[in-house]
Amino acid sequence: MHPARVWQVLLGVMLAVSPVVAADSVGAVGGVAAIGPVAEQPARGCPNGYVALTFDDGPDAVTTPALVDELRRHGSRATFFVIGAKAAAAPEVVVLVRSEGMAVGNHTYDHPFLDELSEQAVTDELTRTSAILDGIAGPAPTLFRPPYGRRNAVVERVVRRLGLTEVLWSYDSDDYEEASVEQMVRQAEKATDGEVLLFHDGYRSTVDAVPQILDVFDRRGLCAGQVLPSATPQQAWLDYDGDDKTYYPAVAGPW
C-alpha cells in the first residue's frame, strides 16, 4: 500500500476509536511525542486582522512537533510548506501537523532552483510532492511556495496549470542565517493585516521565537491567520527597496 494510504487508514482508525483524544494518539505514532488535546484558550479578538506564520523545509522529526506544540499552547495555527522527500520519509509528522489543524503546502520534492529547470522537471517536482501528501491525513495541497522564492515564467505557467496558489512572503525571519530570537521578534513586529511571515523548520531558535511572536500579536490585536488565495496580488519582500517589485496572489485571513 502507498505510504500515504497507510497513514490515511491509521488516522481513520484513531478517529473512530476516540475523536476527543485523536491528537494524542496521532502524536504517538512513529516515535513522535504526543502533545495532547488543545487546551482551552482565552477568547481573543482579532481587531487588527491576521498575519500568517509559515514554516518551510520540513517536516523535521524534532522541531516540527515542537513548533506545533507552541502553536497549540497558544490556540494558534500556521502553514507548513513541506518538502516531498522529507514528507515521504516522515509521514507521521505530517499526520501530526494536520491533526492539530495546521495547513500543509507544497515546497517541491527536493528543494531545487526551479528557475533553472525545464517545464517538465518543474511539473515533476510539484506533482510528485502533491501525490505524496495526498492522503496523509488530508488532501493534496493547494498552496505552493518556490524554494528560495525563485520563479520565472515557466514556474508560473506550471503553477497555473496545476491549479496551485503561489505563496511568497512579506518579511523573512532570517532564521536560517542564525538570526536571534530578538531579531525574529523584531521582524514579526513589522507585520500588519494580510501579511505573511517566513520561518523554517529545523531551528531551535525559531521554536523559541514563536511564543514571543504570538504574544506580540496579542498585544497588537492580531491573530495568526490562514493563507488564502487573493484576487488582489500582495507585494512580497517588503524589506526590499528596489524598483522591481514582486507580487503573489495570496493573503493572510481567518481560519
mmCIF file of C-alpha atoms in Angstrom:
data_model
loop_
_atom_site.group_PDB
_atom_site.id
_atom_site.type_symbol
_atom_site.label_atom_id
_atom_site.label_comp_id
_atom_site.label_asym_id
_atom_site.label_seq_id
_atom_site.Cartn_x
_atom_site.Cartn_y
_atom_site.Cartn_z
ATOM 1 C CA MET A 1 0.000 0.000 0.000
ATOM 2 C CA HIS A 2 1.213 3.536 -0.777
ATOM 3 C CA PRO A 3 2.617 5.190 2.401
ATOM 4 C CA ALA A 4 0.078 7.999 2.144
ATOM 5 C CA ARG A 5 -2.790 5.492 2.172
ATOM 6 C CA VAL A 6 -1.310 3.698 5.175
ATOM 7 C CA TRP A 7 -1.410 6.907 7.210
ATOM 8 C CA GLN A 8 -4.879 7.724 5.958
ATOM 9 C CA VAL A 9 -6.153 4.375 7.226
ATOM 10 C CA LEU A 10 -4.330 4.728 10.546
ATOM 11 C CA LEU A 11 -5.774 8.169 11.164
ATOM 12 C CA GLY A 12 -9.267 6.954 10.356
ATOM 13 C CA VAL A 13 -8.931 4.164 12.916
ATOM 14 C CA MET A 14 -7.678 6.628 15.546
ATOM 15 C CA LEU A 15 -10.572 8.987 14.983
ATOM 16 C CA ALA A 16 -13.088 6.159 15.075
ATOM 17 C CA VAL A 17 -11.743 4.906 18.406
ATOM 18 C CA SER A 18 -11.757 8.271 20.161
ATOM 19 C CA PRO A 19 -12.235 11.581 18.358
ATOM 20 C CA VAL A 20 -11.533 13.502 21.555
ATOM 21 C CA VAL A 21 -8.050 12.070 22.016
ATOM 22 C CA ALA A 22 -7.153 11.656 18.345
ATOM 23 C CA ALA A 23 -4.404 14.252 18.586
ATOM 24 C CA ASP A 24 -2.843 12.333 21.493
ATOM 25 C CA SER A 25 -2.922 9.076 19.576
ATOM 26 C CA VAL A 26 -1.594 10.500 16.336
ATOM 27 C CA GLY A 27 1.199 12.285 18.149
ATOM 28 C CA ALA A 28 2.496 8.969 19.464
ATOM 29 C CA VAL A 29 2.770 7.362 16.018
ATOM 30 C CA GLY A 30 6.237 6.663 14.687
ATOM 31 C CA GLY A 31 8.058 7.891 17.784
ATOM 32 C CA VAL A 32 6.742 11.459 17.670
ATOM 33 C CA ALA A 33 5.801 12.502 21.192
ATOM 34 C CA ALA A 34 2.113 13.044 21.827
ATOM 35 C CA ILE A 35 1.212 16.632 22.627
ATOM 36 C CA GLY A 36 -2.313 16.064 23.875
ATOM 37 C CA PRO A 37 -5.608 17.779 23.152
ATOM 38 C CA VAL A 38 -5.635 21.506 22.619
ATOM 39 C CA ALA A 39 -6.124 23.292 25.931
ATOM 40 C CA GLU A 40 -8.878 25.802 26.433
ATOM 41 C CA GLN A 41 -7.650 29.209 25.335
ATOM 42 C CA PRO A 42 -8.855 32.613 26.483
ATOM 43 C CA ALA A 43 -11.094 34.350 24.000
ATOM 44 C CA ARG A 44 -9.089 36.690 21.786
ATOM 45 C CA GLY A 45 -10.350 39.057 19.187
ATOM 46 C CA CYS A 46 -8.504 39.980 16.031
ATOM 47 C CA PRO A 47 -9.463 43.666 15.695
ATOM 48 C CA ASN A 48 -6.390 44.489 13.641
ATOM 49 C CA GLY A 49 -6.519 41.472 11.372
ATOM 50 C CA TYR A 50 -4.403 38.434 10.587
ATOM 51 C CA VAL A 51 -0.755 37.654 9.873
ATOM 52 C CA ALA A 52 0.191 34.211 8.547
ATOM 53 C CA LEU A 53 3.050 32.271 10.119
ATOM 54 C CA THR A 54 4.612 29.946 7.545
ATOM 55 C CA PHE A 55 7.359 27.351 8.037
ATOM 56 C CA ASP A 56 9.447 25.910 5.191
ATOM 57 C CA ASP A 57 11.672 22.885 4.592
ATOM 58 C CA GLY A 58 10.122 20.330 6.954
ATOM 59 C CA PRO A 59 8.929 18.061 8.211
ATOM 60 C CA ASP A 60 11.613 17.722 10.871
ATOM 61 C CA ALA A 61 11.155 14.937 13.419
ATOM 62 C CA VAL A 62 12.188 17.169 16.352
ATOM 63 C CA THR A 63 11.461 20.805 15.618
ATOM 64 C CA THR A 64 8.228 20.442 13.644
ATOM 65 C CA PRO A 65 6.387 18.788 16.581
ATOM 66 C CA ALA A 66 7.924 21.414 18.895
ATOM 67 C CA LEU A 67 6.582 24.217 16.665
ATOM 68 C CA VAL A 68 3.141 22.594 16.573
ATOM 69 C CA ASP A 69 3.230 22.290 20.363
ATOM 70 C CA GLU A 70 3.991 26.000 20.837
ATOM 71 C CA LEU A 71 1.242 26.970 18.412
ATOM 72 C CA ARG A 72 -1.387 24.765 20.050
ATOM 73 C CA ARG A 73 -0.474 26.047 23.520
ATOM 74 C CA HIS A 74 -1.462 29.472 22.259
ATOM 75 C CA GLY A 75 -4.539 28.240 20.396
ATOM 76 C CA SER A 76 -2.966 29.293 17.087
ATOM 77 C CA ARG A 77 -2.282 27.671 13.743
ATOM 78 C CA ALA A 78 0.246 28.029 10.921
ATOM 79 C CA THR A 79 1.063 26.782 7.436
ATOM 80 C CA PHE A 80 3.879 24.297 6.836
ATOM 81 C CA PHE A 81 5.388 24.183 3.332
ATOM 82 C CA VAL A 82 6.897 20.713 3.246
ATOM 83 C CA ILE A 83 9.473 19.042 1.044
ATOM 84 C CA GLY A 84 8.128 15.926 -0.624
ATOM 85 C CA ALA A 85 11.134 13.708 0.045
ATOM 86 C CA LYS A 86 11.069 14.587 3.746
ATOM 87 C CA ALA A 87 7.314 14.036 3.965
ATOM 88 C CA ALA A 88 7.715 10.587 2.408
ATOM 89 C CA ALA A 89 10.393 9.760 4.984
ATOM 90 C CA ALA A 90 8.387 11.055 7.971
ATOM 91 C CA PRO A 91 4.652 10.867 7.161
ATOM 92 C CA GLU A 92 3.821 10.614 10.871
ATOM 93 C CA VAL A 93 4.968 14.218 11.324
ATOM 94 C CA VAL A 94 2.666 15.365 8.515
ATOM 95 C CA VAL A 95 -0.164 13.496 10.263
ATOM 96 C CA LEU A 96 0.670 15.332 13.481
ATOM 97 C CA VAL A 97 0.697 18.731 11.751
ATOM 98 C CA ARG A 98 -2.646 18.170 10.071
ATOM 99 C CA SER A 99 -4.282 16.567 13.104
ATOM 100 C CA GLU A 100 -3.687 19.817 15.018
ATOM 101 C CA GLY A 101 -5.475 21.852 12.341
ATOM 102 C CA MET A 102 -2.385 23.246 10.644
ATOM 103 C CA ALA A 103 -2.232 23.723 6.870
ATOM 104 C CA VAL A 104 0.267 21.942 4.628
ATOM 105 C CA GLY A 105 1.677 23.363 1.402
ATOM 106 C CA ASN A 106 3.846 22.064 -1.450
ATOM 107 C CA HIS A 107 7.521 23.091 -1.303
ATOM 108 C CA THR A 108 8.738 20.787 -4.130
ATOM 109 C CA TYR A 109 10.179 17.293 -3.855
ATOM 110 C CA ASP A 110 13.837 18.096 -3.191
ATOM 111 C CA HIS A 111 14.140 21.901 -2.953
ATOM 112 C CA PRO A 112 15.845 22.807 -6.270
ATOM 113 C CA PHE A 113 16.274 26.142 -8.025
ATOM 114 C CA LEU A 114 13.072 25.864 -10.037
ATOM 115 C CA ASP A 115 14.015 28.715 -12.341
ATOM 116 C CA GLU A 116 16.886 26.589 -13.675
ATOM 117 C CA LEU A 117 14.715 23.576 -14.558
ATOM 118 C CA SER A 118 12.746 22.578 -17.642
ATOM 119 C CA GLU A 119 8.974 22.779 -17.607
ATOM 120 C CA GLN A 120 8.706 19.010 -17.271
ATOM 121 C CA ALA A 121 11.149 18.950 -14.358
ATOM 122 C CA VAL A 122 9.215 21.704 -12.571
ATOM 123 C CA THR A 123 5.992 19.771 -13.145
ATOM 124 C CA ASP A 124 7.556 16.609 -11.731
ATOM 125 C CA GLU A 125 8.772 18.427 -8.599
ATOM 126 C CA LEU A 126 5.290 19.693 -7.808
ATOM 127 C CA THR A 127 3.170 16.711 -8.844
ATOM 128 C CA ARG A 128 5.417 14.216 -7.062
ATOM 129 C CA THR A 129 5.092 16.159 -3.808
ATOM 130 C CA SER A 130 1.336 16.579 -4.135
ATOM 131 C CA ALA A 131 0.972 12.831 -4.745
ATOM 132 C CA ILE A 132 2.933 12.067 -1.564
ATOM 133 C CA LEU A 133 0.869 14.450 0.560
ATOM 134 C CA ASP A 134 -2.474 13.376 -0.888
ATOM 135 C CA GLY A 135 -3.987 11.063 1.707
ATOM 136 C CA ILE A 136 -1.595 11.709 4.591
ATOM 137 C CA ALA A 137 -4.351 12.861 6.951
ATOM 138 C CA GLY A 138 -5.635 15.232 4.288
ATOM 139 C CA PRO A 139 -5.857 16.046 0.582
ATOM 140 C CA ALA A 140 -3.181 17.221 -1.815
ATOM 141 C CA PRO A 141 -2.188 20.813 -1.026
ATOM 142 C CA THR A 142 -3.461 23.805 -2.950
ATOM 143 C CA LEU A 143 -0.719 26.171 -1.741
ATOM 144 C CA PHE A 144 2.784 26.196 -3.208
ATOM 145 C CA ARG A 145 5.971 28.024 -2.294
ATOM 146 C CA PRO A 146 9.013 28.025 -4.602
ATOM 147 C CA PRO A 147 12.293 27.273 -2.816
ATOM 148 C CA TYR A 148 14.297 30.446 -2.198
ATOM 149 C CA GLY A 149 11.394 32.371 -3.754
ATOM 150 C CA ARG A 150 12.950 31.672 -7.155
ATOM 151 C CA ARG A 151 10.469 31.541 -10.005
ATOM 152 C CA ASN A 152 10.102 32.553 -13.632
ATOM 153 C CA ALA A 153 7.530 32.367 -16.417
ATOM 154 C CA VAL A 154 7.927 28.588 -16.714
ATOM 155 C CA VAL A 155 7.270 28.072 -12.993
ATOM 156 C CA GLU A 156 4.259 30.385 -13.079
ATOM 157 C CA ARG A 157 2.833 28.523 -16.080
ATOM 158 C CA VAL A 158 3.138 25.157 -14.325
ATOM 159 C CA VAL A 159 1.623 26.525 -11.116
ATOM 160 C CA ARG A 160 -1.388 27.873 -13.014
ATOM 161 C CA ARG A 161 -1.851 24.620 -14.916
ATOM 162 C CA LEU A 162 -1.813 22.589 -11.700
ATOM 163 C CA GLY A 163 -4.292 24.928 -10.014
ATOM 164 C CA LEU A 164 -1.935 25.888 -7.188
ATOM 165 C CA THR A 165 -1.705 29.239 -5.410
ATOM 166 C CA GLU A 166 1.850 30.548 -5.232
ATOM 167 C CA VAL A 167 2.743 31.994 -1.822
ATOM 168 C CA LEU A 168 5.781 34.191 -1.214
ATOM 169 C CA TRP A 169 6.197 36.285 1.942
ATOM 170 C CA SER A 170 6.147 39.816 3.314
ATOM 171 C CA TYR A 171 9.016 39.521 5.827
ATOM 172 C CA ASP A 172 11.799 36.971 6.234
ATOM 173 C CA SER A 173 12.778 35.899 9.759
ATOM 174 C CA ASP A 174 16.345 35.102 8.606
ATOM 175 C CA ASP A 175 16.313 32.144 10.996
ATOM 176 C CA TYR A 176 18.442 30.175 8.503
ATOM 177 C CA GLU A 177 21.083 32.896 8.828
ATOM 178 C CA GLU A 178 21.268 32.415 12.601
ATOM 179 C CA ALA A 179 19.050 35.351 13.464
ATOM 180 C CA SER A 180 18.487 35.643 17.198
ATOM 181 C CA VAL A 181 15.090 35.266 18.826
ATOM 182 C CA GLU A 182 15.074 39.023 19.404
ATOM 183 C CA GLN A 183 15.777 39.700 15.716
ATOM 184 C CA MET A 184 12.959 37.389 14.635
ATOM 185 C CA VAL A 185 10.545 39.070 17.018
ATOM 186 C CA ARG A 186 11.509 42.490 15.637
ATOM 187 C CA GLN A 187 10.777 41.279 12.110
ATOM 188 C CA ALA A 188 7.392 39.972 13.203
ATOM 189 C CA GLU A 189 6.587 43.321 14.819
ATOM 190 C CA LYS A 190 6.640 44.911 11.353
ATOM 191 C CA ALA A 191 3.806 42.748 10.032
ATOM 192 C CA THR A 192 0.296 44.102 9.538
ATOM 193 C CA ASP A 193 -3.052 42.684 8.444
ATOM 194 C CA GLY A 194 -2.858 40.295 5.494
ATOM 195 C CA GLU A 195 0.899 39.829 5.524
ATOM 196 C CA VAL A 196 2.910 36.613 5.570
ATOM 197 C CA LEU A 197 5.967 35.796 7.698
ATOM 198 C CA LEU A 198 8.621 33.286 6.608
ATOM 199 C CA PHE A 199 10.270 30.856 9.047
ATOM 200 C CA HIS A 200 11.839 27.428 8.693
ATOM 201 C CA ASP A 201 11.538 24.081 10.410
ATOM 202 C CA GLY A 202 14.805 22.815 11.818
ATOM 203 C CA TYR A 203 15.937 25.661 14.076
ATOM 204 C CA ARG A 204 15.541 25.673 17.833
ATOM 205 C CA SER A 205 15.760 29.466 17.791
ATOM 206 C CA THR A 206 12.614 29.559 15.656
ATOM 207 C CA VAL A 207 10.760 27.350 18.140
ATOM 208 C CA ASP A 208 11.854 29.696 20.939
ATOM 209 C CA ALA A 209 10.741 32.784 18.998
ATOM 210 C CA VAL A 210 7.202 31.615 18.215
ATOM 211 C CA PRO A 211 5.677 32.147 21.706
ATOM 212 C CA GLN A 212 7.088 35.671 21.856
ATOM 213 C CA ILE A 213 5.809 36.449 18.381
ATOM 214 C CA LEU A 214 2.332 35.229 19.312
ATOM 215 C CA ASP A 215 2.448 37.433 22.412
ATOM 216 C CA VAL A 216 3.330 40.386 20.162
ATOM 217 C CA PHE A 217 0.297 39.578 18.004
ATOM 218 C CA ASP A 218 -1.917 39.521 21.095
ATOM 219 C CA ARG A 219 -0.717 42.955 22.189
ATOM 220 C CA ARG A 220 -1.281 44.352 18.720
ATOM 221 C CA GLY A 221 -4.759 42.870 18.256
ATOM 222 C CA LEU A 222 -3.588 40.454 15.540
ATOM 223 C CA CYS A 223 -4.166 36.729 15.108
ATOM 224 C CA ALA A 224 -2.098 34.062 13.371
ATOM 225 C CA GLY A 225 -4.060 33.622 10.163
ATOM 226 C CA GLN A 226 -4.560 31.228 7.317
ATOM 227 C CA VAL A 227 -3.009 31.724 3.876
ATOM 228 C CA LEU A 228 -5.833 32.319 1.400
ATOM 229 C CA PRO A 229 -5.904 32.946 -2.364
ATOM 230 C CA SER A 230 -6.333 36.616 -3.184
ATOM 231 C CA ALA A 231 -7.656 38.290 -6.318
ATOM 232 C CA THR A 232 -5.549 41.309 -5.328
ATOM 233 C CA PRO A 233 -1.841 40.434 -5.522
ATOM 234 C CA GLN A 234 0.197 41.203 -2.400
ATOM 235 C CA GLN A 235 3.685 42.665 -2.525
ATOM 236 C CA ALA A 236 6.463 40.315 -1.474
ATOM 237 C CA TRP A 237 9.682 41.085 0.382
ATOM 238 C CA LEU A 238 8.621 44.393 1.883
ATOM 239 C CA ASP A 239 12.131 44.970 3.254
ATOM 240 C CA TYR A 240 13.410 45.118 -0.319
ATOM 241 C CA ASP A 241 13.557 48.695 -1.589
ATOM 242 C CA GLY A 242 14.394 48.094 -5.253
ATOM 243 C CA ASP A 243 12.192 49.220 -8.121
ATOM 244 C CA ASP A 244 11.476 45.691 -9.409
ATOM 245 C CA LYS A 245 8.656 44.759 -7.049
ATOM 246 C CA THR A 246 7.373 41.188 -6.820
ATOM 247 C CA TYR A 247 3.765 40.200 -6.080
ATOM 248 C CA TYR A 248 1.909 36.991 -5.235
ATOM 249 C CA PRO A 249 -1.799 36.048 -5.235
ATOM 250 C CA ALA A 250 -2.320 35.220 -1.551
ATOM 251 C CA VAL A 251 -3.158 36.965 1.706
ATOM 252 C CA ALA A 252 -3.482 36.120 5.404
ATOM 253 C CA GLY A 253 -7.044 35.825 6.677
ATOM 254 C CA PRO A 254 -9.211 33.989 9.220
ATOM 255 C CA TRP A 255 -9.198 30.215 9.527
#
